[in-house]
Amino acid sequence: GVGMGLAMATGTSEADASSAAAMQKQLVDALSTAGAAMTKAEGSLASTPPPTFAKGKEMADAFGVFLKSAGSKLSEVADHVAAAPATDTASLQAALGELESLGQDEMGGADLFNQYDLSPATQAAIEELPACKKMQDSLGGLIGAGSTTTG
């Protein structure tokens, strides 16, 4: 999970506090970027005509709800991590508890593809949309931020 890297480094040394502060900034930046990308993607999706394939509008609406909810939750977690004392990596891991507990309702967007009969070409085309690509890049940064140790 996102906090796995945090679980590997604990302690209260000065080096750990410095490492925790650097990790906190990296995590807040990644969470904020991912949340903003999802929120922006939801806005782009809402202002775009729905797909014309069967159940395209239903899928677009469901994905919009997912993006709005997940974007909001990631931004909220970023605020909590930013407010946490970065005295050691254990304190950051505690702040990330919320992120680790996100359920499928909030972070199960990938499952939306499985609910609709989309061809591989349609799935690939959706993933290449600029807003979707930016969101995927942001989420990749989030995963990298949580699994990296700096000490």
XYZ file of N, CA and C in Angstrom:
453
model
N 0.816 -1.185 0.000
C 0.000 0.000 0.000
C 0.859 1.248 0.000
N 0.204 2.364 0.009
C 0.886 3.641 -0.062
C 1.801 3.850 1.126
N 1.428 3.377 2.290
C 2.237 3.607 3.473
C 3.303 2.560 3.730
N 3.473 1.591 2.832
C 4.428 0.516 3.077
C 5.832 1.034 3.308
N 6.258 2.009 2.526
C 7.599 2.548 2.694
C 7.763 3.197 4.043
N 6.692 3.786 4.557
C 6.752 4.425 5.863
C 6.931 3.397 6.966
N 6.350 2.236 6.793
C 6.439 1.208 7.813
C 7.860 0.676 7.961
N 8.671 0.844 6.924
C 10.027 0.305 6.945
C 10.990 1.176 7.743
N 10.679 2.445 7.901
C 11.605 3.352 8.578
C 10.925 3.955 9.797
N 11.401 3.598 10.976
C 10.855 4.187 12.190
C 12.005 4.628 13.067
N 11.704 5.439 14.061
C 12.722 5.937 14.964
C 12.513 7.406 15.198
N 13.376 8.001 16.029
C 13.198 9.409 16.355
C 14.491 10.197 16.209
N 15.438 9.687 15.456
C 16.698 10.401 15.292
C 16.486 11.671 14.476
N 17.474 12.560 14.532
C 17.396 13.798 13.755
C 17.317 13.487 12.262
N 18.063 12.473 11.832
C 18.021 12.073 10.421
C 16.629 11.579 10.059
N 15.983 10.858 10.985
C 14.638 10.358 10.733
C 13.646 11.511 10.640
N 13.798 12.528 11.501
C 12.898 13.684 11.454
C 13.061 14.412 10.123
N 14.296 14.534 9.649
C 14.543 15.169 8.359
C 13.947 14.327 7.233
N 14.130 13.027 7.333
C 13.569 12.110 6.348
C 12.042 12.180 6.366
N 11.469 12.244 7.559
C 10.015 12.322 7.691
C 9.489 13.612 7.079
N 10.176 14.714 7.292
C 9.737 15.994 6.723
C 9.796 15.947 5.196
N 10.858 15.364 4.652
C 10.978 15.247 3.198
C 9.890 14.330 2.648
N 9.651 13.225 3.348
C 8.619 12.289 2.914
C 7.242 12.931 3.012
N 7.023 13.719 4.072
C 5.740 14.395 4.239
C 5.476 15.316 3.048
N 6.472 16.100 2.675
C 6.304 17.007 1.531
C 6.024 16.229 0.258
N 6.759 15.158 0.037
C 6.574 14.337 -1.154
C 5.160 13.748 -1.187
N 4.700 13.248 -0.055
C 3.362 12.654 0.012
C 2.271 13.699 -0.177
N 2.408 14.848 0.478
C 1.405 15.911 0.345
C 1.335 16.367 -1.111
N 2.499 16.560 -1.732
C 2.519 16.971 -3.137
C 1.840 15.931 -4.027
N 2.167 14.661 -3.814
C 1.593 13.593 -4.641
C 0.086 13.465 -4.415
N -0.340 13.500 -3.154
C -1.773 13.405 -2.849
C -2.538 14.586 -3.427
N -1.996 15.778 -3.262
C -2.651 16.988 -3.781
C -2.749 16.950 -5.300
N -1.657 16.552 -5.946
C -1.636 16.474 -7.404
C -2.640 15.446 -7.909
N -2.671 14.278 -7.268
C -3.607 13.231 -7.687
C -5.051 13.669 -7.452
N -5.327 14.268 -6.314
C -6.683 14.741 -6.027
C -7.128 15.801 -7.015
N -6.241 16.747 -7.307
C -6.575 17.811 -8.263
C -6.772 17.248 -9.669
N -5.954 16.273 -10.051
C -6.090 15.672 -11.387
C -7.423 14.947 -11.514
N -7.838 14.250 -10.463
C -9.116 13.550 -10.516
C -10.281 14.535 -10.571
N -10.193 15.595 -9.788
C -11.244 16.609 -9.797
C -11.319 17.287 -11.166
N -10.150 17.589 -11.745
C -10.113 18.218 -13.068
C -10.660 17.262 -14.127
N -10.310 15.986 -14.029
C -10.809 14.995 -14.988
C -12.331 14.898 -14.897
N -12.870 14.981 -13.679
C -14.330 14.934 -13.505
C -14.974 16.133 -14.192
N -14.378 17.312 -14.059
C -14.900 18.504 -14.730
C -14.845 18.376 -16.243
N -13.745 17.834 -16.750
C -13.612 17.619 -18.195
C -14.650 16.621 -18.689
N -14.846 15.560 -17.923
C -15.815 14.535 -18.293
C -17.232 15.106 -18.297
N -17.548 15.911 -17.285
C -18.890 16.481 -17.174
C -19.210 17.425 -18.328
N -18.196 18.072 -18.889
C -18.437 19.029 -19.970
C -18.277 18.402 -21.358
N -18.122 17.091 -21.408
C -17.942 16.373 -22.661
C -19.184 15.522 -22.925
N -19.651 15.478 -24.172
C -20.797 14.597 -24.451
C -20.461 13.155 -24.073
N -21.428 12.406 -23.574
C -21.147 11.018 -23.165
C -20.800 10.146 -24.366
N -20.108 9.050 -24.102
C -19.792 8.112 -25.187
C -21.075 7.597 -25.845
N -20.971 7.243 -27.108
C -22.157 6.804 -27.844
C -22.365 5.293 -27.804
N -21.455 4.544 -27.188
C -21.669 3.102 -27.105
C -22.747 2.795 -26.071
N -23.229 1.561 -26.093
C -24.302 1.146 -25.180
C -23.901 1.433 -23.736
N -24.784 2.071 -23.020
C -24.585 2.445 -21.609
C -23.450 3.451 -21.419
N -23.092 4.171 -22.485
C -22.012 5.158 -22.405
C -22.308 6.265 -21.411
N -23.543 6.782 -21.411
C -23.904 7.848 -20.475
C -23.872 7.329 -19.045
N -24.393 6.138 -18.837
C -24.381 5.527 -17.498
C -22.950 5.384 -16.985
N -22.053 4.927 -17.847
C -20.660 4.755 -17.454
C -20.008 6.108 -17.155
N -20.259 7.096 -18.031
C -19.667 8.422 -17.820
C -20.150 9.015 -16.500
N -21.436 8.859 -16.208
C -21.981 9.380 -14.945
C -21.351 8.682 -13.740
N -21.231 7.361 -13.807
C -20.648 6.599 -12.697
C -19.179 6.970 -12.496
N -18.466 7.127 -13.596
C -17.051 7.470 -13.493
C -16.894 8.886 -12.955
N -17.807 9.780 -13.328
C -17.790 11.146 -12.799
C -17.971 11.171 -11.292
N -18.901 10.368 -10.790
C -19.122 10.273 -9.344
C -17.862 9.755 -8.657
N -17.258 8.720 -9.241
C -16.022 8.168 -8.686
C -14.916 9.218 -8.641
N -14.704 9.936 -9.759
C -13.628 10.928 -9.823
C -13.824 12.033 -8.793
N -15.049 12.502 -8.672
C -15.338 13.578 -7.717
C -15.085 13.109 -6.284
N -15.570 11.928 -5.951
C -15.399 11.393 -4.598
C -13.934 11.114 -4.282
N -13.245 10.430 -5.189
C -11.848 10.073 -4.950
C -10.961 11.315 -4.940
N -11.214 12.259 -5.829
C -10.424 13.492 -5.858
C -10.566 14.266 -4.565
N -11.788 14.356 -4.082
C -12.053 15.055 -2.826
C -11.378 14.349 -1.649
N -11.463 13.021 -1.630
C -10.873 12.251 -0.532
C -9.347 12.375 -0.546
N -8.730 12.305 -1.713
C -7.272 12.433 -1.774
C -6.826 13.817 -1.313
N -7.566 14.844 -1.695
C -7.231 16.200 -1.250
C -7.396 16.323 0.266
N -8.421 15.696 0.811
C -8.654 15.706 2.263
C -7.509 14.995 2.993
N -7.087 13.854 2.480
C -5.975 13.119 3.089
C -4.696 13.953 2.995
N -4.482 14.647 1.874
C -3.302 15.517 1.733
C -3.287 16.568 2.832
N -4.446 17.154 3.124
C -4.540 18.157 4.191
C -4.196 17.543 5.547
N -4.666 16.320 5.799
C -4.384 15.647 7.079
C -2.905 15.308 7.206
N -2.306 14.841 6.115
C -0.876 14.513 6.153
C -0.065 15.794 6.350
N -0.458 16.873 5.694
C 0.250 18.147 5.839
C 0.176 18.664 7.273
N -0.940 18.408 7.947
C -1.134 18.901 9.317
C -0.480 17.998 10.367
N -0.093 16.796 9.981
C 0.502 15.853 10.933
C 1.906 16.318 11.322
N 2.289 16.084 12.575
C 3.665 16.423 12.957
C 4.631 15.467 12.253
N 5.599 16.020 11.583
C 6.561 15.188 10.844
C 7.812 14.975 11.686
N 7.624 14.493 12.912
C 8.755 14.266 13.802
C 9.461 12.956 13.505
N 8.733 12.004 12.961
C 9.310 10.730 12.557
C 8.371 10.068 11.562
N 8.850 9.042 10.913
C 8.042 8.390 9.888
C 6.831 7.677 10.479
N 6.896 7.276 11.733
C 5.749 6.616 12.360
C 4.563 7.577 12.465
N 4.834 8.857 12.744
C 3.738 9.822 12.827
C 3.097 10.027 11.456
N 3.904 9.986 10.409
C 3.333 10.096 9.062
C 2.519 8.867 8.703
N 2.995 7.714 9.126
C 2.254 6.492 8.841
C 0.881 6.547 9.499
N 0.811 7.086 10.700
C -0.477 7.224 11.382
C -1.397 8.155 10.589
N -0.859 9.245 10.070
C -1.662 10.187 9.283
C -2.156 9.554 7.988
N -1.399 8.606 7.470
C -1.794 7.944 6.225
C -2.816 6.838 6.451
N -3.186 6.573 7.673
C -4.172 5.533 7.954
C -5.445 5.714 7.141
N -5.866 6.963 6.962
C -7.066 7.242 6.174
C -6.928 6.752 4.747
N -5.771 7.018 4.170
C -5.559 6.636 2.782
C -5.565 5.118 2.644
N -4.927 4.453 3.581
C -4.876 2.992 3.542
C -6.266 2.382 3.651
N -7.191 3.090 4.324
C -8.514 2.513 4.562
C -9.545 2.917 3.520
N -9.124 3.626 2.459
C -10.090 3.983 1.422
C -10.699 2.709 0.851
N -11.998 2.688 0.809
C -12.691 1.494 0.325
C -12.892 1.496 -1.174
N -13.428 0.427 -1.673
C -13.691 0.293 -3.099
C -14.694 1.334 -3.581
N -15.559 1.808 -2.714
C -16.525 2.830 -3.127
C -15.819 4.099 -3.568
N -14.712 4.440 -2.913
C -14.013 5.676 -3.237
C -12.872 5.479 -4.212
N -12.208 4.363 -4.172
C -11.030 4.176 -5.020
C -11.179 2.995 -5.980
N -12.378 2.562 -6.262
C -12.586 1.408 -7.132
C -12.883 1.776 -8.568
N -12.380 2.888 -9.051
C -12.676 3.359 -10.394
C -12.277 2.379 -11.478
N -11.183 1.661 -11.273
C -10.754 0.697 -12.287
C -11.812 -0.376 -12.480
N -12.553 -0.689 -11.420
C -13.601 -1.694 -11.514
C -14.748 -1.235 -12.410
N -14.885 0.078 -12.614
C -15.954 0.566 -13.479
C -15.806 0.025 -14.894
N -14.572 -0.104 -15.361
C -14.365 -0.652 -16.704
C -14.914 -2.072 -16.807
N -14.796 -2.827 -15.727
C -15.226 -4.218 -15.741
C -16.746 -4.353 -15.739
N -17.464 -3.295 -15.362
C -18.918 -3.349 -15.305
C -19.565 -3.133 -16.669
N -18.768 -2.718 -17.635
C -19.291 -2.411 -18.964
C -18.548 -3.239 -19.997
N -19.242 -3.576 -21.042
C -18.663 -4.415 -22.086
C -17.887 -3.538 -23.065
N -16.680 -3.165 -22.670
C -15.848 -2.299 -23.502
C -14.805 -3.136 -24.225
N -14.618 -2.837 -25.473
C -13.572 -3.528 -26.215
C -12.217 -3.027 -25.714
N -11.167 -3.818 -25.896
C -9.831 -3.345 -25.504
C -9.473 -2.027 -26.195
N -9.912 -1.848 -27.445
C -9.616 -0.605 -28.168
C -10.315 0.583 -27.509
N -11.542 0.389 -27.049
C -12.272 1.469 -26.373
C -11.610 1.808 -25.047
N -11.229 0.784 -24.289
C -10.529 1.030 -23.019
C -9.236 1.799 -23.265
N -8.482 1.391 -24.274
C -7.209 2.059 -24.584
C -7.458 3.509 -24.993
N -8.518 3.746 -25.773
C -8.838 5.114 -26.200
C -9.197 5.984 -25.002
N -9.950 5.442 -24.063
C -10.320 6.191 -22.853
C -9.062 6.541 -22.057
N -8.165 5.579 -21.906
C -6.943 5.806 -21.134
C -6.022 6.831 -21.795
N -6.166 7.056 -23.097
C -5.336 8.020 -23.814
C -5.903 9.436 -23.794
N -7.137 9.621 -23.299
C -7.697 10.963 -23.193
C -6.777 11.810 -22.314
N -6.525 13.068 -22.682
C -5.577 13.890 -21.913
C -5.870 13.944 -20.416
N -7.120 14.117 -20.025
C -7.445 14.193 -18.597
C -7.182 12.856 -17.908
N -7.466 11.757 -18.602
C -7.230 10.433 -18.013
C -5.735 10.153 -17.892
N -4.974 10.550 -18.905
C -3.532 10.344 -18.871
C -2.891 11.120 -17.716
N -3.312 12.379 -17.552
C -2.764 13.191 -16.469
C -3.111 12.574 -15.110
N -4.337 12.072 -14.985
C -4.757 11.448 -13.741
C -3.919 10.197 -13.471
N -3.705 9.374 -14.490
C -2.902 8.166 -14.318
C -1.480 8.513 -13.921
N -0.913 9.543 -14.548
C 0.444 9.966 -14.196
C 0.500 10.417 -12.742
N -0.520 11.137 -12.295
C -0.568 11.611 -10.914
C -0.671 10.455 -9.937
N -1.489 9.483 -10.267
C -1.632 8.328 -9.374
C -0.349 7.516 -9.334
N 0.362 7.443 -10.441
C 1.665 6.776 -10.445
C 2.640 7.461 -9.518
N 2.602 8.797 -9.467
C 3.450 9.550 -8.562
C 3.081 9.312 -7.112
N 1.797 9.124 -6.868
C 1.338 8.857 -5.514
C 1.851 7.519 -5.026
N 1.780 6.505 -5.858
C 2.258 5.177 -5.473
C 3.760 5.217 -5.237
N 4.489 5.917 -6.084
C 5.936 6.044 -5.907
C 6.280 6.790 -4.622
N 5.492 7.801 -4.273
C 5.766 8.584 -3.070
C 5.618 7.749 -1.823
N 4.637 6.873 -1.802
C 4.389 6.098 -0.597
C 5.305 4.904 -0.439
N 5.940 4.475 -1.504
C 6.768 3.272 -1.396
C 8.253 3.593 -1.398
N 8.592 4.851 -1.309
C 10.000 5.251 -1.339
C 10.460 5.635 0.050
N 11.595 5.128 0.462
C 12.175 5.580 1.724
C 13.369 6.447 1.398
N 13.620 7.430 2.240
C 14.748 8.334 1.983
C 15.753 8.306 3.122
N 15.755 7.286 3.916
C 16.683 7.269 5.033
C 17.183 5.948 5.311
